[in-house]
Each structure stands twice: as structure tokens, then as C-alpha cells.
XYZ file of C-alpha atoms in Angstrom:
649
model
C 29.861 45.035 51.363
C 27.760 47.560 49.749
C 24.328 48.343 51.660
C 22.691 50.403 48.659
C 22.973 50.589 45.001
C 24.519 54.161 45.226
C 27.088 52.718 47.737
C 27.697 49.681 45.155
C 28.537 52.190 42.448
C 30.796 54.218 44.611
C 32.745 51.481 45.933
C 33.552 50.009 42.329
C 34.511 53.461 41.171
C 37.078 53.570 43.855
C 38.354 50.197 42.578
C 38.632 51.954 39.280
C 40.400 55.112 40.671
C 43.050 52.804 42.275
C 44.237 51.604 38.761
C 44.481 54.816 36.885
C 47.429 56.584 38.587
C 49.798 57.752 35.890
C 47.660 56.406 33.108
C 45.874 57.611 30.172
C 42.232 56.787 30.469
C 39.992 55.556 27.633
C 36.397 55.164 28.495
C 33.386 54.467 26.481
C 30.052 56.585 26.416
C 28.173 54.385 28.727
C 30.978 54.166 31.382
C 31.175 57.932 30.894
C 27.644 58.441 31.580
C 27.972 56.294 34.927
C 31.168 58.548 35.743
C 29.130 61.794 35.233
C 26.654 60.480 38.024
C 29.561 59.502 40.255
C 31.086 62.983 40.267
C 32.267 63.442 36.704
C 35.738 63.896 34.861
C 37.579 65.473 37.761
C 37.025 62.235 39.787
C 39.483 60.694 37.224
C 42.087 63.519 37.085
C 42.087 64.184 40.790
C 42.873 60.490 41.226
C 45.935 60.389 39.036
C 44.961 59.963 35.357
C 47.271 61.964 32.981
C 44.982 62.235 30.376
C 41.023 61.394 29.600
C 39.828 60.438 26.170
C 36.900 58.796 24.531
C 37.415 55.158 23.473
C 37.604 55.873 19.750
C 39.935 54.530 17.019
C 40.877 58.226 16.200
C 42.610 58.713 19.550
C 46.030 57.909 20.441
C 48.325 57.986 23.594
C 51.068 60.792 23.815
C 54.515 59.444 23.266
C 55.356 60.045 26.722
C 52.494 58.046 28.052
C 53.343 54.354 28.465
C 50.422 53.272 30.739
C 46.844 52.976 29.521
C 43.481 51.994 31.209
C 40.576 51.123 29.050
C 37.037 51.258 30.660
C 34.846 49.587 28.341
C 31.843 47.171 27.837
C 34.319 44.683 25.943
C 32.257 44.319 22.824
C 33.956 43.105 19.500
C 33.839 46.725 18.215
C 35.451 48.014 21.281
C 38.219 45.293 21.338
C 39.145 46.395 17.850
C 39.088 50.167 18.871
C 41.512 49.118 21.769
C 43.655 47.245 19.348
C 43.901 50.299 17.019
C 44.814 52.773 19.985
C 47.542 50.420 21.078
C 48.944 49.855 17.704
C 49.338 53.494 17.508
C 50.848 54.216 20.901
C 54.019 53.493 22.733
C 52.202 51.595 25.408
C 54.086 49.137 28.097
C 51.208 48.798 30.595
C 47.669 48.079 29.677
C 44.596 47.450 32.040
C 41.569 46.564 30.586
C 38.352 47.164 32.890
C 35.729 45.178 31.489
C 32.187 46.490 32.816
C 30.562 43.441 31.369
C 30.624 40.358 33.236
C 33.611 38.144 31.698
C 31.674 35.027 31.665
C 29.402 36.660 28.946
C 32.419 38.037 27.341
C 33.896 34.613 27.294
C 30.807 33.390 25.273
C 30.965 36.199 22.758
C 34.766 35.592 22.200
C 34.171 31.954 21.629
C 30.640 32.078 20.049
C 31.405 29.528 17.173
C 33.255 26.842 19.533
C 31.916 24.464 21.955
C 32.375 25.976 25.254
C 29.746 24.304 27.302
C 32.132 22.467 29.622
C 33.996 25.417 30.412
C 30.733 27.526 31.173
C 28.956 24.986 33.304
C 32.071 24.329 35.346
C 32.209 28.058 36.273
C 35.712 28.449 34.470
C 34.591 31.091 31.860
C 35.513 34.300 33.794
C 39.308 32.922 34.221
C 39.292 31.757 30.671
C 38.114 35.128 29.417
C 40.762 37.013 31.498
C 43.476 34.845 30.051
C 42.304 35.044 26.658
C 41.935 39.120 26.919
C 45.317 39.413 28.533
C 46.993 37.396 25.636
C 45.405 39.659 23.195
C 46.539 42.797 25.025
C 50.011 41.381 25.086
C 50.109 40.656 21.396
C 48.932 44.068 20.452
C 51.711 45.635 22.587
C 53.986 43.695 20.804
C 57.064 44.624 22.988
C 58.615 42.643 25.980
C 58.725 43.253 28.614
C 55.011 44.355 29.081
C 52.380 44.390 31.930
C 48.854 43.633 31.132
C 45.808 43.285 33.381
C 42.119 42.286 32.720
C 39.540 42.789 35.503
C 35.820 42.945 35.729
C 34.646 46.090 37.419
C 30.653 46.347 37.350
C 30.102 49.979 36.293
C 26.701 49.999 34.887
C 24.421 51.691 37.414
C 23.371 55.464 38.104
C 21.421 56.408 41.225
C 19.240 59.542 40.766
C 17.976 59.126 44.423
C 18.529 56.650 47.218
C 15.476 54.319 45.898
C 15.945 54.534 42.048
C 18.732 53.132 39.968
C 19.247 53.268 36.228
C 21.296 50.994 34.040
C 22.793 53.246 31.075
C 24.522 50.401 29.175
C 21.153 48.456 28.593
C 19.139 51.597 27.607
C 18.413 50.318 24.249
C 17.343 46.774 25.076
C 14.723 45.946 22.547
C 11.693 43.888 23.944
C 10.930 42.058 20.612
C 10.767 38.628 19.241
C 11.691 38.759 15.648
C 10.378 42.360 15.230
C 7.259 41.422 17.082
C 6.185 42.483 20.506
C 4.362 38.973 21.154
C 6.505 35.743 20.559
C 5.042 33.162 18.307
C 4.805 30.741 20.843
C 4.497 30.867 24.710
C 7.362 28.118 25.122
C 10.107 30.795 24.497
C 13.775 30.377 25.338
C 16.930 32.500 24.775
C 17.027 31.374 21.098
C 13.849 33.217 20.384
C 16.159 36.179 20.236
C 18.908 37.235 17.869
C 22.499 36.819 18.579
C 22.946 40.421 19.608
C 19.627 40.526 21.492
C 20.660 37.260 23.408
C 24.228 38.800 24.341
C 22.590 41.981 25.507
C 20.237 40.058 27.720
C 23.040 37.995 29.200
C 25.166 41.029 29.702
C 22.238 42.545 31.701
C 21.842 39.420 33.866
C 25.727 39.187 34.409
C 25.480 42.869 35.588
C 22.723 42.301 38.088
C 24.487 39.162 39.311
C 27.656 41.358 40.089
C 25.593 43.857 41.917
C 23.854 41.123 43.909
C 27.156 39.556 44.673
C 28.673 42.974 45.889
C 25.335 43.513 48.231
C 25.289 39.773 49.438
C 22.012 39.273 47.790
C 20.156 36.023 47.243
C 17.216 36.669 45.175
C 13.963 35.170 44.812
C 12.994 35.840 40.983
C 9.507 36.877 40.030
C 8.593 38.236 36.661
C 5.805 39.595 34.502
C 6.015 39.424 30.810
C 7.880 37.210 28.066
C 11.182 39.058 27.916
C 11.226 39.371 31.731
C 10.840 35.427 31.880
C 14.052 35.078 29.956
C 16.181 37.443 32.049
C 14.684 35.655 35.070
C 15.600 32.152 33.494
C 19.339 33.443 32.930
C 19.406 34.691 36.504
C 18.352 31.385 38.020
C 20.121 28.935 35.852
C 23.383 30.637 34.857
C 26.354 28.733 36.506
C 28.045 31.972 38.059
C 24.446 33.094 39.447
C 23.949 29.855 41.006
C 27.268 29.758 42.514
C 26.918 33.273 44.024
C 23.606 32.330 45.760
C 25.239 29.712 47.587
C 27.547 32.247 49.189
C 25.216 35.183 49.772
C 22.916 35.328 52.719
C 20.484 38.320 52.429
C 17.208 37.223 50.798
C 15.700 39.677 48.485
C 12.810 39.509 46.128
C 13.648 40.594 42.655
C 10.292 41.565 40.469
C 11.087 41.899 36.590
C 8.440 43.486 34.520
C 8.067 44.122 30.821
C 7.521 47.854 29.931
C 5.492 46.759 26.915
C 2.714 45.268 29.219
C 1.835 48.926 29.863
C 3.009 51.880 27.603
C 0.452 54.223 28.718
C 2.709 55.640 31.444
C 5.576 56.263 29.445
C 3.775 57.762 26.254
C 1.665 60.272 28.603
C 2.396 63.836 28.599
C 0.260 64.393 31.922
C 3.413 64.302 33.963
C 3.410 66.089 37.346
C 7.165 65.338 37.835
C 9.313 68.338 36.884
C 11.893 66.043 35.705
C 9.549 64.505 33.198
C 8.296 67.935 31.965
C 12.039 68.881 31.400
C 12.887 65.715 29.521
C 9.873 66.251 27.255
C 11.434 69.589 26.269
C 15.220 69.903 26.707
C 17.644 68.080 24.549
C 19.543 65.222 25.765
C 23.449 65.870 27.210
C 25.566 64.922 24.378
C 26.580 61.183 24.586
C 24.199 60.209 27.525
C 20.729 58.756 27.563
C 19.422 60.079 31.096
C 21.028 63.569 31.442
C 19.690 66.760 29.957
C 21.495 69.728 28.155
C 20.861 73.058 29.637
C 21.696 76.139 27.568
C 24.264 78.245 29.303
C 24.424 81.338 27.516
C 22.158 83.437 29.788
C 25.477 83.251 32.256
C 27.983 84.077 29.769
C 29.106 87.647 29.318
C 30.005 87.232 25.462
C 27.079 87.303 22.935
C 26.104 83.934 21.911
C 24.218 83.264 18.717
C 22.349 79.939 19.119
C 21.890 77.888 16.119
C 20.191 74.201 16.231
C 23.203 72.574 14.512
C 26.030 74.583 16.249
C 26.666 74.079 19.916
C 28.847 76.960 20.822
C 28.942 76.465 24.434
C 29.469 73.428 26.485
C 25.977 72.655 27.866
C 24.978 72.411 31.488
C 23.261 69.626 33.188
C 20.964 68.847 36.093
C 22.749 66.197 38.083
C 25.770 67.342 40.286
C 26.886 64.162 42.308
C 29.452 66.206 44.451
C 26.894 68.999 45.536
C 24.616 68.062 48.447
C 22.296 70.861 47.729
C 21.995 69.963 44.128
C 21.248 66.265 44.898
C 18.342 67.482 47.108
C 16.843 69.762 44.236
C 17.270 66.811 41.698
C 15.214 64.530 44.261
C 12.639 67.559 44.480
C 12.416 67.387 40.437
C 11.409 63.813 40.797
C 9.177 63.760 44.026
C 7.910 67.198 44.600
C 5.355 69.552 43.068
C 6.542 72.138 40.528
C 5.623 74.826 42.913
C 7.832 73.075 45.675
C 10.719 72.896 43.095
C 10.287 76.583 42.263
C 10.350 77.758 45.836
C 13.398 75.406 46.645
C 15.339 77.009 43.735
C 14.532 80.741 44.449
C 15.525 80.049 48.249
C 18.735 78.703 47.110
C 19.398 81.315 44.460
C 18.466 84.092 46.807
C 21.434 83.317 49.052
C 23.591 84.247 46.117
C 21.641 86.859 44.755
C 23.845 90.185 44.356
C 20.984 92.311 43.743
C 19.058 91.186 46.980
C 15.505 90.171 45.613
C 12.595 89.641 47.878
C 12.915 86.833 50.257
C 11.089 83.528 49.452
C 8.863 84.069 52.424
C 7.428 87.363 50.970
C 6.663 85.886 47.770
C 3.327 84.227 47.182
C 4.329 82.851 43.974
C 7.699 82.009 42.467
C 7.707 82.648 38.714
C 10.230 81.878 35.898
C 10.769 85.521 35.750
C 11.537 85.878 39.408
C 14.257 82.998 39.093
C 15.468 84.324 35.968
C 16.114 87.740 37.346
C 18.620 86.284 40.005
C 20.408 84.077 37.480
C 20.567 87.202 35.087
C 22.210 89.182 38.024
C 25.083 86.413 38.031
C 25.724 87.029 34.314
C 29.696 87.305 33.714
C 30.257 87.328 37.506
C 32.622 84.160 37.333
C 33.510 84.029 40.921
C 29.615 83.791 41.862
C 29.186 81.384 39.002
C 32.023 79.017 39.673
C 30.901 78.875 43.485
C 27.340 78.141 42.687
C 27.470 76.507 39.206
C 25.323 73.511 39.987
C 22.265 75.316 41.380
C 22.398 77.918 38.585
C 22.409 75.161 36.104
C 19.529 73.338 37.458
C 17.557 76.740 37.836
C 18.330 77.567 34.085
C 17.054 73.976 33.207
C 13.828 74.617 35.064
C 13.183 78.215 33.495
C 13.961 77.028 29.927
C 11.626 74.274 30.301
C 8.736 76.478 31.580
C 9.557 79.162 28.784
C 9.814 76.585 26.117
C 7.364 77.016 23.166
C 7.156 73.296 23.251
C 5.048 73.646 26.513
C 2.029 74.708 24.483
C 2.032 71.363 22.706
C 2.465 69.366 25.741
C -0.466 71.002 27.370
C -2.632 70.243 24.277
C -1.488 66.687 24.340
C -2.278 66.476 27.786
C -6.151 67.613 27.072
C -6.398 65.116 24.235
C -5.284 62.220 26.290
C -7.888 63.205 28.958
C -10.594 63.260 26.184
C -9.185 59.995 24.735
C -9.333 58.280 28.300
C -13.021 59.437 28.872
C -14.100 58.404 25.256
C -12.545 54.982 25.515
C -14.096 54.321 29.218
C -17.395 55.311 28.066
C -17.534 53.080 24.897
C -15.860 49.650 25.231
C -17.071 48.086 21.953
C -16.561 50.818 19.428
C -15.219 54.063 19.052
C -14.438 57.141 16.928
C -11.179 57.861 18.768
C -8.987 56.720 15.607
C -11.002 58.932 13.267
C -10.518 61.932 15.716
C -6.657 61.000 15.851
C -6.478 60.670 11.979
C -8.094 64.183 11.528
C -5.484 65.538 14.205
C -2.758 63.944 12.030
C -3.841 65.517 8.961
C -4.160 69.004 10.428
C -0.945 68.713 12.834
C 0.660 71.533 10.918
C -2.026 73.872 11.501
C -2.134 73.123 15.254
C 1.713 73.201 15.532
C 2.091 69.694 16.409
C 4.797 67.208 15.573
C 4.112 63.776 13.798
C 6.293 62.196 16.439
C 4.233 63.352 19.413
C 0.940 62.351 17.582
C 2.504 58.789 17.046
C 3.352 58.643 20.869
C -0.313 59.502 21.405
C -1.472 56.561 19.014
C 0.755 54.235 21.197
C -0.765 55.447 24.342
C -4.282 54.942 22.949
C -3.789 51.495 21.794
C -2.071 50.583 25.068
C -4.821 52.287 27.090
C -7.481 50.498 25.123
C -5.999 47.022 25.725
C -8.269 44.068 24.478
C -11.331 46.006 26.029
C -12.036 48.157 23.143
C -12.454 46.917 19.573
C -11.459 49.304 16.972
C -13.210 49.634 13.598
C -11.291 47.945 10.847
C -12.553 50.752 8.588
C -11.041 53.410 10.997
C -7.695 51.491 11.117
C -7.596 51.368 7.380
C -8.189 54.947 7.258
C -5.517 55.732 9.795
C -3.196 53.662 7.857
C -3.635 55.724 4.665
C -3.273 58.974 6.717
C -0.138 57.749 8.373
C 1.458 56.878 5.060
C 1.081 60.387 3.651
C 2.036 61.931 6.985
C 5.461 59.740 7.339
C 6.363 60.597 3.725
C 5.583 64.455 4.214
C 7.754 64.500 7.557
C 10.332 61.730 6.864
C 13.087 64.119 7.749
C 11.947 64.250 11.324
C 10.724 60.776 11.703
C 13.883 59.216 10.307
C 16.704 60.927 12.128
C 19.529 59.223 10.199
C 18.648 61.418 7.097
C 17.605 58.477 4.781
C 15.086 59.265 1.870
C 11.845 57.160 1.476
C 9.847 56.502 -1.194
C 5.934 56.715 -1.026
C 5.962 52.807 -1.345
C 8.287 52.336 1.645
C 6.193 54.597 3.628
C 3.213 52.560 3.032
C 5.244 49.386 4.173
C 6.289 51.376 7.349
C 2.829 52.624 8.113
C 1.285 49.052 7.649
C 4.011 47.619 9.900
C 3.534 50.422 12.468
C -0.342 49.576 12.590
C 0.367 46.007 13.069
C 2.572 46.778 16.052
C -0.111 48.979 17.474
C -2.395 46.012 17.448
C 0.196 44.061 19.146
C 0.443 46.778 21.735
C -3.125 46.462 22.682
C -2.916 42.669 23.136
C 0.033 43.129 25.652
C -2.028 42.517 28.722
C -4.408 39.791 27.224
C -2.784 37.201 29.151
C -2.895 38.893 32.662
C -5.876 37.689 34.507
C -5.586 40.549 37.303
C -3.967 43.583 35.517
C -5.585 43.370 32.008
C -7.234 46.630 32.643
C -5.702 50.050 33.255
C -8.978 52.120 32.880
C -10.362 52.360 36.328
C -13.466 54.232 37.660
C -12.401 57.231 39.816
C -12.775 56.827 43.554
C -15.150 59.701 43.631
C -17.320 57.746 41.305
C -17.283 60.254 38.551
C -15.343 59.471 35.438
C -12.511 57.291 34.994
C -8.639 57.282 35.517
C -5.359 55.616 34.054
C -4.277 53.208 36.778
C -0.915 51.649 35.453
C 0.210 47.913 35.985
C 3.044 49.069 37.840
C 0.812 51.108 40.204
C -1.692 48.154 40.592
C 1.154 45.809 41.176
C 2.776 47.804 44.112
C -0.812 48.604 45.572
C -1.229 44.851 45.812
C 2.283 44.170 47.096
C 1.916 46.663 49.930
C -1.716 45.455 50.744
C -1.549 43.993 54.283
C -4.256 41.567 53.240
C -1.967 40.012 50.765
C -4.365 39.430 47.891
C -3.268 36.669 45.146
C -1.204 38.193 42.306
C -1.449 35.611 39.618
C -0.119 37.831 37.100
C 3.341 37.680 39.001
C 5.043 34.310 38.283
C 7.631 32.888 40.641
C 10.453 31.508 38.555
C 10.782 28.354 40.923
C 7.059 27.873 41.053
C 6.765 24.933 38.586
C 8.871 22.319 40.171
C 7.646 23.648 43.773
C 4.045 23.118 42.648
C 4.635 19.518 41.719
C 6.411 18.854 44.973
C 3.634 20.714 46.850
C 0.966 18.560 45.127
C 2.691 15.412 46.040
C 2.970 16.275 49.826
C -0.465 17.568 49.931
C -1.696 13.938 48.852
C 0.086 12.611 52.109
C -0.434 15.327 54.417
C -3.704 17.044 53.243
C -2.143 20.531 54.503
C -1.540 23.389 52.089
C 1.708 24.796 52.227
C 1.977 28.529 52.405
C 2.916 30.245 49.026
C 5.821 32.555 49.165
C 4.989 36.205 48.751
C 7.362 38.931 47.507
C 6.990 41.013 50.733
C 8.246 38.060 52.893
C 11.663 39.640 52.059
C 12.963 42.875 53.670
C 14.282 44.301 50.551
C 12.286 44.201 47.324
C 13.600 45.113 43.653
C 11.180 46.150 40.985
C 13.119 46.310 37.836
C 11.243 47.366 34.601
C 12.939 46.527 31.334
C 12.398 49.051 28.728
C 12.138 52.343 30.706
C 10.352 54.200 33.488
C 9.181 57.836 34.061
C 10.196 59.895 37.047
C 6.511 60.514 37.529
C 5.985 56.624 37.905
C 8.849 56.305 40.299
C 7.393 59.170 42.560
C 3.699 57.470 42.595
C 5.212 53.967 43.488
C 7.496 55.229 46.161
C 4.590 57.263 47.414
C 2.342 53.975 47.665
C 5.358 52.226 49.643
C 5.658 55.048 51.918
C 2.172 55.653 52.668
C 1.308 52.110 53.033
C 3.318 51.934 56.453
C 5.217 48.713 55.431
C 8.898 48.529 56.686
C 10.238 46.809 53.620
C 12.926 48.516 51.533
C 11.679 48.728 48.167
C 13.933 49.771 45.345
C 12.835 50.722 41.763
C 15.225 50.081 38.898
C 14.983 50.413 35.149
C 17.028 50.404 31.923
C 16.542 54.104 31.488
C 14.307 57.305 32.137
C 12.168 57.536 28.898
C 10.136 60.239 27.206
C 7.056 59.665 25.084
C 8.641 60.076 21.877
C 11.577 57.725 22.829
C 9.027 54.955 24.100
C 7.032 55.488 20.892
C 10.376 54.868 18.633
C 11.167 51.758 20.737
C 7.851 50.121 20.014
C 7.430 51.263 16.374
C 11.100 50.699 15.488
C 11.391 54.340 13.967
């Protein structure tokens, strides 16, 4: 039984490694990302894989390889890819590792059939296994053959002991028919499209598998419309119901919609070094939570960098098999920039061939002092090989600090502070939109990208909530300005390279403005957390205090204040029973509280920042409670990614 999410991931990767001896392994991008955070490619090769390839219809097994293992999400498209690979190969033994729960896969395989009896009786996983094994056997086409289908829940990564992320669900879209707010409050799964419904069921199935491995029996709480749907599936799905009967450790699962508060994920005022890096460095190819580090400073050859030509394999930040690097990564989330720099310098000084001053004799560690040690290792491949992890992390931090994008980030930080004070001072009407419109028009003179200014707009509307009424005249002016700006910068706004007409830009701008208005109304139904603009404790000025932060502060408060915004999934029927009993006994039964359970999991659908994780964890630690609080989310998110998720760009 796994005692932590990290142990859960490692235990199931061991199950994978037990099946790959002598096999060619085909792995999809999401599973590859999870593998990277477990230790990487050599974990497969060192455990017996004869080849490792991407799950692609353009790949094929060598003729002398007769066993293949497919590590996949088992979508319809991926099954077709597996069929193509098998048809072009000489395979006799195939193992399909489904990272998605087989009861959900069964629904997708039989989406046009009446399978209610099979699902409700709990036979769906067994039927899916039988169906998929039949498909594999047919695709091999030769007798005898050996096929196996097994569910192994590979879907989590654990950056630290208290944080977990779910890469396969990074693109979950919290929308209802392209709206952030559903048409009616009586929503169910059929408020979503088929694809959205499948994705939500897959997430619920994965969480169910994790809870099963950890012997968890959850009490579900939620905030937000989308979270209520996920909570409903976890509460009512036959496999989840069956699992809870057999599990004994009570935990509280709190599910929160990111859309209730988009300020935190669209802010550039990050203290966390990791967030600063995520805002500046490119993503590692094929991954959504790892960053790419330019390795040319360590290379003895001359490298000419071109934006469209990656000449060197990029470095990365997370190194799962190096304890020293794991500590530094934790520091990048939880410590100050100064502490991260001293940590890096201290570790680099032990490998410094030029013997730079020791960290104790330095008053300040600068990017240049770190870079000097890195440059001294250039071309020395014995040193580089031995210390490759910390060198990559140090290079990443230096590249972030020296990036020309840092000036733009600093400007956006100051703009956010001005906006916050302006909105706090004038709750009825404001000229903030007029100022932002002027910024968009003059963005090129200031060296600012439209993407970042659109993220700032999402930040402003979420910050304002329903407390600030924007002038309709200013909103119309903003619409006109956005139309022109989107047309002028369409190549950077639409990364798929599509061309747009002025009329299309006008429609896109209008839709964006409608979505921004919805952003401002997301907290309207929350009686307690409807405002994130709070007076500073000093009594001077205001500060942003996020919904997640307010929630955690209330959870760890020893006085246990009422949290009406947090809905308990079973509360409806319990309230009816409770009211009936009260008539007879005149005693008020005690309401259940999330902190009644020793373990509490806060899961944010739609992304979280390292800075938020740091602040939430700090609140738990300083409160003195002894509960084990885990923070989960679908991804680490940057301001631009959060903006694109909301505005559908």
C-alpha cells in the first residue's frame, strides 16, 4: 500500500518495469512525462527494454523484436496507432498498459451501445480487458500469440512530497458549451460535450485508482460547477462505490475550480523561482510541466542558436535520481531567490575547477558568479557527466535571470500593483480599462507582447469580480482596440499559423470580452469568498488574497469557522435526515468538517502556480495543525497559458 503520491507513482512504475523485459516499448507523451519525473528513459532500458520509441504511426518494431509493450492512455486515436504499428511489425507478444481506468475505456469503446447493466454491475473493466485483448490478437493475426491488457494508473508526477500534478489532464477545459458559467445551476455530465465528459470520467477514474492504491475512502467537498461534476462521478460511479467499501483510511478531498480565481495564475508578481523560470524559459519538448534549458554554454563546440532550430538536446530542471537536485528543485518552489542562488553556488563550488570564493565569503551570489563556475566546466565532460543535474539547474536559473523578458515581467508586476490599488480605491467605476486599452495600443513602444497584456486583462477582470462595475463605454473602446491588436499580432496570438480577416478578429475580440465579463462573475455565488481584494494587515493599502488562500486559512483555523462556499457532496440527503431527527430529538448534530480527517487533499482543476503551493503549504505548517495536507492540480500554469485556457486562443 502506497503511503504517499510519490510512492504510489513509483510502485506502479515498478509494475511497468516488470513487464518490459525483452520488449520494444512504445510510450505516449503523457506517460513519457510521468516517466521523466520518475527517473527517465534509462529506467526502461536498465529494466530490460530492448528499444524505446514514441507511440506514433510512423514507428515500427525491428524484425528481430517479437514482443512489444504499449504504454498509453488508450484513446481511440492511440488504439488506431497501435494497430498500425502491429500491422507493420513481426510481433507475437503484445502487452497493452492502459494508464486510463478500464471502466472508462469500456464506455468509450461502446459509446453507441446500451451498456448500463455491465457498468452498474461493475463488470466494465473485465469486459474492456476481454474486448481489447481480442483486438490485439486480431491485429497480430498469427497463431499462436500472447496478448495482455492491464490497467496501471500512470498519471501523477510529484515535484515535492506535498505537491502532485496530473499531466494527462493538463488540458481539461472548464467550460460549458464554450461558456465559463453553465446556463443553469442544475448541471450534470450531459452539460459537457462527449470529449469533455470522457476527460472528466478519465480523471475521476485515475483518482479512484490512486485512492484504491493508498487505501483511501474519501469525503468529497467541492467549490465550483465543474468540481461538482467530478465530485459527483467519484461519489456515484460503481467502481468508486465498490472501492470505498474496501478502503479504510478516511480522507477529505476538496476539489476547486481554477476559474473561481484566475488572479493567482495570471499574476507576474511571483516570489517562487520556479514560477519566474516558467514565465521565461520554453517548455521541454513534449511536456507541459518541465522546462528546456539551453545547454550550449557547457558545449565545447560552437553553437549558433536559432529560434526554429534546436541544435542541442535541451537540459531540464527535475532530476528524479539525484537527491541534491531534488532538494534544489524544492528550494525553487519554497525558498527565496537569494536562498536558491546560495544553494546553487554552494553545490557548484564543490565541483569548481577554478576554486572561486566559498559561499561563506560572499555577501551576494550573482548570476555572473554562478555562470563563472559553469563556464569553467565547459568541455570538461568528466565533470559535466558527474554533475550534469546541478549544472542544468544552475544554467536554467542564470538564463532566467539574464533573460530580456525579465524587464517585461517587472513592468507587468508594477502594472498589477497599480491596478490593484485603483480597483480597491474605486469600487463603482474606474478608468482601469481605459489605461489598459492605451497600453495595448502602445505595446510595441514598450516592448510588451499582446499575450501578456491579455493575461493582464484576465487578471483585472478576475480581481474586480462583481465588486467593480466597468463602464460600458470603456469596454466598447477596449473591444475596438483588441480587434485591431489581434489582427496586427495574429501570428503570435494564433500559434497554429492560421490567417484571419478583420471581421474574424472582430468576432474573436467580442467573444474574448464576453468571456472576460464571465470571469468577473465566477465568484458571484460564493457567500464567503466572493472578494479577493483585502485590506493589508498594516491598515495601509490593499492586497490580493486568493480564494485558495482564504480557504486554507479557514481550514486550519482552530475556531473552525463556517465555510458555506465548500459543499459536501453528501450534504443534501444528510440535511433531510438531520432535519427529521431534529424534530424528534431537538438536538443539533455536528456538521462534518474537512479537517476531521487526518489527510486532506486539495485538488485544483485547471492549474496552479508554484507560488500558490508555497503559500498554501506555509499556511498549513505555521498553523501548527498535525493534518497531512496534499496539494494537487492538473498542471503548473503560467499567466499566458491560463489566459489561453480562458479566452480559447
